[in-house]
Structures are given as structure tokens and as C-alpha cells.
Short mmCIF file of C-alpha atoms and ligand atoms in Angstrom, two decimals:
data_model
loop_
_atom_site.label_atom_id
_atom_site.label_comp_id
_atom_site.label_asym_id
_atom_site.label_seq_id
_atom_site.Cartn_x
_atom_site.Cartn_y
_atom_site.Cartn_z
CA MET A 270 9.94 5.34 7.04
CA ILE A 271 7.72 5.29 10.54
CA PHE A 272 4.20 3.66 9.85
CA ASN A 273 1.54 4.43 12.14
CA VAL A 274 -1.23 1.47 12.94
CA LEU A 275 -3.96 2.47 14.38
CA THR A 276 -6.68 -0.63 14.25
CA LEU A 277 -8.07 -3.22 15.75
CA PHE A 278 -6.33 -6.36 13.91
CA PRO A 279 -3.01 -5.24 15.04
CA GLU A 280 -2.03 -9.66 14.34
CA MET A 281 -3.85 -8.83 10.83
CA ILE A 282 -1.41 -5.87 9.75
CA ASN A 283 1.95 -7.40 12.03
CA GLU A 284 1.58 -11.34 10.33
CA ALA A 285 1.24 -9.79 6.49
CA VAL A 286 4.38 -7.44 7.04
CA SER A 287 6.80 -9.77 8.55
CA HIS A 288 7.45 -12.12 5.71
CA SER A 289 9.31 -10.85 2.82
CA ILE A 290 10.99 -7.32 1.01
CA MET A 291 8.76 -5.49 3.48
CA GLY A 292 10.37 -8.28 7.41
CA ARG A 293 13.91 -7.81 5.78
CA GLY A 294 13.57 -3.40 6.06
CA ILE A 295 12.27 -3.75 9.13
CA ARG A 296 14.80 -6.21 10.66
CA SER A 297 16.97 -3.96 8.43
CA GLY A 298 15.60 -0.76 10.15
CA HIS A 299 14.68 1.40 7.13
CA ILE A 300 11.40 1.37 8.12
CA SER A 301 9.36 0.18 11.39
CA VAL A 302 4.80 -0.44 11.76
CA ASN A 303 4.39 0.74 15.10
CA CYS A 304 0.78 -1.33 15.47
CA VAL A 305 -1.72 0.76 17.72
CA ASN A 306 -4.82 -1.21 19.28
CA ILE A 307 -8.31 1.06 19.33
CA ARG A 308 -9.31 -1.50 21.91
CA ASP A 309 -6.72 -0.64 24.15
CA PHE A 310 -8.91 2.63 23.90
CA ALA A 311 -11.94 0.78 24.78
CA ILE A 312 -14.60 3.20 26.09
CA ASN A 313 -15.30 0.38 28.81
CA LYS A 314 -14.15 -2.64 30.23
CA HIS A 315 -16.39 -4.97 27.65
CA GLY A 316 -13.76 -3.80 25.74
CA GLN A 317 -16.60 -1.41 23.97
CA VAL A 318 -14.86 0.62 20.30
CA ASP A 319 -18.78 1.23 18.35
CA ASP A 320 -22.29 1.42 18.86
CA SER A 321 -25.25 1.60 16.66
CA PRO A 322 -25.77 4.92 14.19
CA TYR A 323 -27.37 7.68 15.80
CA GLY A 324 -31.15 7.94 13.31
CA GLY A 325 -30.84 4.49 12.85
CA GLY A 326 -29.64 1.70 10.35
CA ALA A 327 -28.09 -1.68 9.73
CA GLY A 328 -25.41 -1.94 11.31
CA MET A 329 -22.21 -0.57 14.17
CA VAL A 330 -20.43 2.39 13.78
CA MET A 331 -16.43 2.98 15.11
CA MET A 332 -16.95 5.72 18.10
CA ALA A 333 -15.35 8.03 17.50
CA PRO A 334 -12.77 8.54 21.37
CA PRO A 335 -11.00 5.48 21.52
CA VAL A 336 -9.98 6.22 18.03
CA TYR A 337 -8.87 9.64 19.11
CA ASP A 338 -6.83 7.98 22.28
CA ALA A 339 -5.67 5.89 20.34
CA TYR A 340 -4.00 8.79 17.89
CA LYS A 341 -2.89 10.39 21.52
CA SER A 342 -1.29 7.71 21.72
CA ILE A 343 1.30 8.35 19.16
CA VAL A 344 1.10 11.53 19.64
CA GLY A 345 0.86 12.82 22.29
CA GLU A 346 0.70 17.24 22.47
CA GLY A 347 3.47 17.41 19.70
CA THR A 348 2.84 18.18 16.36
CA SER A 349 1.19 15.20 14.03
CA PRO A 350 3.05 12.89 10.70
CA PRO A 351 -0.32 12.33 8.30
CA VAL A 352 -3.11 11.44 8.97
CA ILE A 353 -4.37 8.90 6.30
CA TYR A 354 -7.32 7.10 6.79
CA LEU A 355 -7.79 3.59 4.41
CA SER A 356 -11.38 3.91 2.30
CA PRO A 357 -13.22 3.55 -0.76
CA GLN A 358 -14.40 7.19 -0.46
CA GLY A 359 -10.78 8.14 -0.95
CA ARG A 360 -8.49 9.51 -3.85
CA VAL A 361 -7.60 5.76 -5.62
CA LEU A 362 -4.30 5.53 -4.82
CA THR A 363 -1.47 5.22 -7.59
CA GLN A 364 2.16 4.65 -8.21
CA LYS A 365 2.51 8.99 -7.91
CA ILE A 366 0.61 9.21 -4.79
CA ALA A 367 3.08 6.28 -3.04
CA GLU A 368 5.79 7.83 -4.00
CA GLU A 369 4.69 11.19 -2.48
CA ILE A 370 4.15 9.61 0.28
CA ALA A 371 7.30 7.35 0.25
CA ALA A 372 9.19 11.01 0.43
CA LEU A 373 7.50 11.39 4.14
CA PRO A 374 9.52 10.57 6.84
CA GLU A 375 6.16 9.39 9.15
CA ILE A 376 2.55 8.35 9.81
CA ILE A 377 -0.93 7.38 10.77
CA LEU A 378 -2.85 4.99 8.68
CA LEU A 379 -6.25 4.66 10.30
CA CYS A 380 -8.35 1.45 9.59
CA GLY A 381 -11.42 1.91 9.38
CA HIS A 382 -14.45 -1.21 9.84
CA TYR A 383 -18.16 -2.11 10.34
CA GLU A 384 -20.66 0.17 8.79
CA GLY A 385 -17.21 2.87 9.18
CA LEU A 386 -16.19 6.03 11.88
CA ASP A 387 -17.97 8.81 13.43
CA GLU A 388 -17.17 11.34 10.81
CA ARG A 389 -16.23 13.89 13.61
CA ILE A 390 -13.57 11.87 14.25
CA ILE A 391 -12.60 11.62 9.82
CA GLU A 392 -12.71 15.15 10.42
CA GLU A 393 -11.00 15.71 13.65
CA ILE A 394 -7.64 14.05 12.86
CA VAL A 395 -7.38 12.75 8.77
CA THR A 396 -6.02 14.67 6.85
CA GLU A 397 -6.48 12.43 3.55
CA GLU A 398 -8.70 9.74 2.36
CA ILE A 399 -6.77 7.42 0.38
CA SER A 400 -9.40 4.29 -1.71
CA ILE A 401 -7.19 1.22 -2.80
CA GLY A 402 -9.54 0.66 -5.83
CA ASP A 403 -13.51 0.87 -6.85
CA TYR A 404 -14.77 -1.86 -4.02
CA VAL A 405 -15.83 -2.56 -0.60
CA LEU A 406 -14.13 -4.36 1.28
CA THR A 407 -15.14 -5.54 4.70
CA GLY A 408 -11.92 -2.62 6.79
CA GLY A 409 -8.66 -0.49 6.52
CA GLU A 410 -5.89 -3.43 7.18
CA PRO A 411 -5.77 -5.34 3.22
CA ALA A 412 -5.48 -1.91 2.42
CA ALA A 413 -3.39 -0.57 4.50
CA ILE A 414 -0.75 -3.77 4.06
CA VAL A 415 -0.96 -3.11 0.72
CA LEU A 416 -0.79 1.12 0.40
CA MET A 417 2.67 -0.46 3.12
CA ASP A 418 3.72 -2.39 0.63
CA ALA A 419 4.27 -0.42 -2.11
CA VAL A 420 5.53 2.50 -0.39
CA SER A 421 8.09 0.59 1.57
CA ARG A 422 9.52 -0.80 -1.55
CA LEU A 423 10.55 2.58 -2.15
CA VAL A 424 11.77 3.73 0.41
CA PRO A 425 16.25 3.71 0.16
CA GLY A 426 17.51 0.94 1.50
CA VAL A 427 14.84 -1.16 0.92
CA LEU A 428 14.61 -2.78 -1.62
CA GLY A 429 18.63 -4.49 -2.28
CA LYS A 430 19.49 -2.76 -5.44
CA ALA A 431 19.48 1.02 -5.06
CA ASP A 432 17.09 1.40 -8.62
CA SER A 433 16.80 -1.98 -8.77
CA TYR A 434 11.95 -0.46 -9.35
CA LYS A 435 13.65 2.15 -12.06
CA ASP A 436 12.12 -0.47 -15.43
CA GLU A 437 9.36 -2.05 -13.23
CA SER A 438 5.69 -1.29 -14.12
CA PHE A 439 4.50 2.23 -13.77
CA SER A 440 7.67 4.05 -12.99
CA ASP A 441 8.29 5.27 -16.23
CA GLY A 442 4.39 5.33 -16.90
CA LEU A 443 4.74 1.75 -18.94
CA LEU A 444 4.29 -1.59 -18.33
CA GLU A 445 7.11 -3.29 -17.36
CA TYR A 446 8.87 -5.65 -20.46
CA PRO A 447 8.73 -9.94 -20.63
CA HIS A 448 11.36 -11.41 -18.47
CA TYR A 449 12.35 -14.74 -19.24
CA THR A 450 14.35 -17.32 -17.45
CA ARG A 451 16.29 -20.49 -17.95
CA PRO A 452 15.28 -23.11 -19.90
CA PRO A 453 15.53 -22.72 -23.01
CA GLU A 454 12.27 -24.33 -24.29
CA PHE A 455 9.87 -24.72 -21.72
CA ARG A 456 6.31 -26.95 -23.30
CA GLY A 457 7.11 -25.40 -27.06
CA ARG A 458 8.16 -22.44 -26.10
CA MET A 459 10.67 -20.35 -27.22
CA VAL A 460 13.23 -17.34 -25.37
CA PRO A 461 13.52 -14.53 -28.21
CA GLU A 462 16.14 -15.36 -29.91
CA VAL A 463 17.18 -11.74 -28.68
CA LEU A 464 17.34 -11.60 -25.51
CA THR A 465 19.78 -14.70 -25.12
CA SER A 466 22.31 -12.82 -28.76
CA GLY A 467 24.72 -10.70 -25.94
CA HIS A 468 23.50 -7.69 -28.09
CA HIS A 469 22.81 -5.21 -25.14
CA SER A 470 21.08 -2.21 -27.28
CA ASN A 471 19.30 -4.55 -29.24
CA ILE A 472 17.69 -5.64 -25.58
CA GLU A 473 17.10 -2.20 -24.07
CA LYS A 474 15.33 -2.15 -27.70
CA TRP A 475 13.87 -4.26 -27.39
CA ARG A 476 12.67 -4.98 -24.74
CA GLN A 477 10.78 -1.12 -24.74
CA GLU A 478 8.84 -1.79 -27.61
CA GLN A 479 7.99 -4.91 -26.11
CA SER A 480 6.39 -2.70 -22.70
CA LEU A 481 4.88 0.31 -25.05
CA ALA A 482 3.37 -2.71 -26.90
CA ARG A 483 1.92 -4.40 -24.01
CA THR A 484 1.02 -1.24 -22.24
CA LYS A 485 -1.18 -0.23 -26.10
CA VAL A 486 -2.78 -4.05 -25.73
CA LYS A 487 -4.07 -4.31 -21.84
CA ARG A 488 -3.84 -0.45 -20.55
CA PRO A 489 -4.59 1.40 -23.11
CA ASP A 490 -5.34 4.66 -20.68
CA LEU A 491 -1.74 4.47 -19.24
CA ILE A 492 -0.48 6.44 -22.61
CA VAL A 493 -1.78 10.00 -23.39
N1 LIG B 554 -11.67 -0.01 3.30
C1 LIG B 554 -13.07 -1.02 2.77
N2 LIG B 554 -12.89 -0.06 1.50
C2 LIG B 554 -11.74 0.45 0.99
C3 LIG B 554 -10.96 0.56 -0.37
N3 LIG B 554 -11.84 0.35 -1.56
N4 LIG B 554 -9.96 0.73 -0.05
C4 LIG B 554 -9.73 1.18 1.30
N5 LIG B 554 -9.78 0.93 2.07
C5 LIG B 554 -11.33 0.61 1.75
#
């Protein structure tokens, strides 16, 4: 899967995706992250990409032309992959949305800054707005990183074992059961006996009960 990222801070993106599972996914060729620096398409030699808002008010607004030219540098005259604008006004990202996005071969992520983007660039190129939660970030980059992380691990081949995400929180609508590893006792806390019993069907049953019980307590809203 190809993630194109239109951003004023490509270093932020490239650094974040170079580690851990995403870094490995990139090196193995299962995903690729292509940052385009919007400042390379500034309107003048001072690198200007923003201006004060028409109608007055605080802050600066990112200008439409540099964003459009950055976008065109990816798509040329051909058809465009979906363009997702990271914004608190978007649909809130869920596991289901991450799964939908992971089924696409290529997307373009647009990261805004300052007070936002000139509305006309949103009208012109954006297919969908996505938020990562009901709070306001200083820019779209952390949100793009979160989205790429949640999506890449669903791209076949990115995680080691093909189905190692199947048991996880949200993949079946419930939270994940608790995990334990050595030592068997930690500061007086024991590993639940069933896990060391070697009785696979009891372990499976216990895990399902734990999943349901913690979802009821921690996230009752997930149980409809
Ligand atoms: N940009 C600023 N805040 C954001 C949020 N909550 N989600 C996505 N993009 C954003």
C-alpha cells in the first residue's frame, strides 16, 4: 500500500514511520510512505505557503495553490487516489475505518497547519476528512502518523504472522484479554492458574470471558 503525505513537516513523518513495525513494513516493501513537502511549492522565494485570513481574525491560513501544486506533483493528469484531510471536523477514526482504508492500494493524506486550509483546496481535492479524536492538535502530522500506523498493520504481510491481529482489541468488537509472561510470581501477584494448566479449551474460554468482562467494565459503549 502506498501512503502519500502532503505536509510542511516531512521529517516528522519520515522519522515516525522509520521505526518498529512500520519501518519493517517499508523495508520489506509491503507499504511505502512518500512525503511531499508543500513548502517546495511555495508561492515565492521566501517559501511562503500561508497568509492572513480574508475577513480578519487571528492566525494564518494555508494557501490553496501550494497545496494544489504539491498534490498535482503526485497525481499528474491521471486519476487520483482518495485524498484524506486530517482534521478535527472529520469522521472519527475507528478500527472499521482503518480496515476500509487498508483495502485501498494508495491514498493521499493531507496535513494542515496554522488555522487551517483555504476552504477551496478542501472542496477541490479532498475526498474525506478524518479526525483521530475529539481534541485539537497543532497540525495534521501526528494524526497522519496514527492513521498510517493503524492501517499499515492491517496490510497483509506487515505483521509477522498473517492473522496475529485477529485476537486484538476491537477486531471482534471487544477489548483484548489480559496477557502474562514469566516470572510466574511478580511482587506477590500470580499468573492465573488456568494459563499454566495446559488445557487449551479452558484457556480459550477464560480469555473470551475476560474479554467480555473487561469490555463491560472499561468500554460498555462497545457492547450494543
Ligand atoms: N488536526 C488537528 N486536530 C486533529 C484531530 N483531532 N484529528 C485529526 N487531525 C487533526
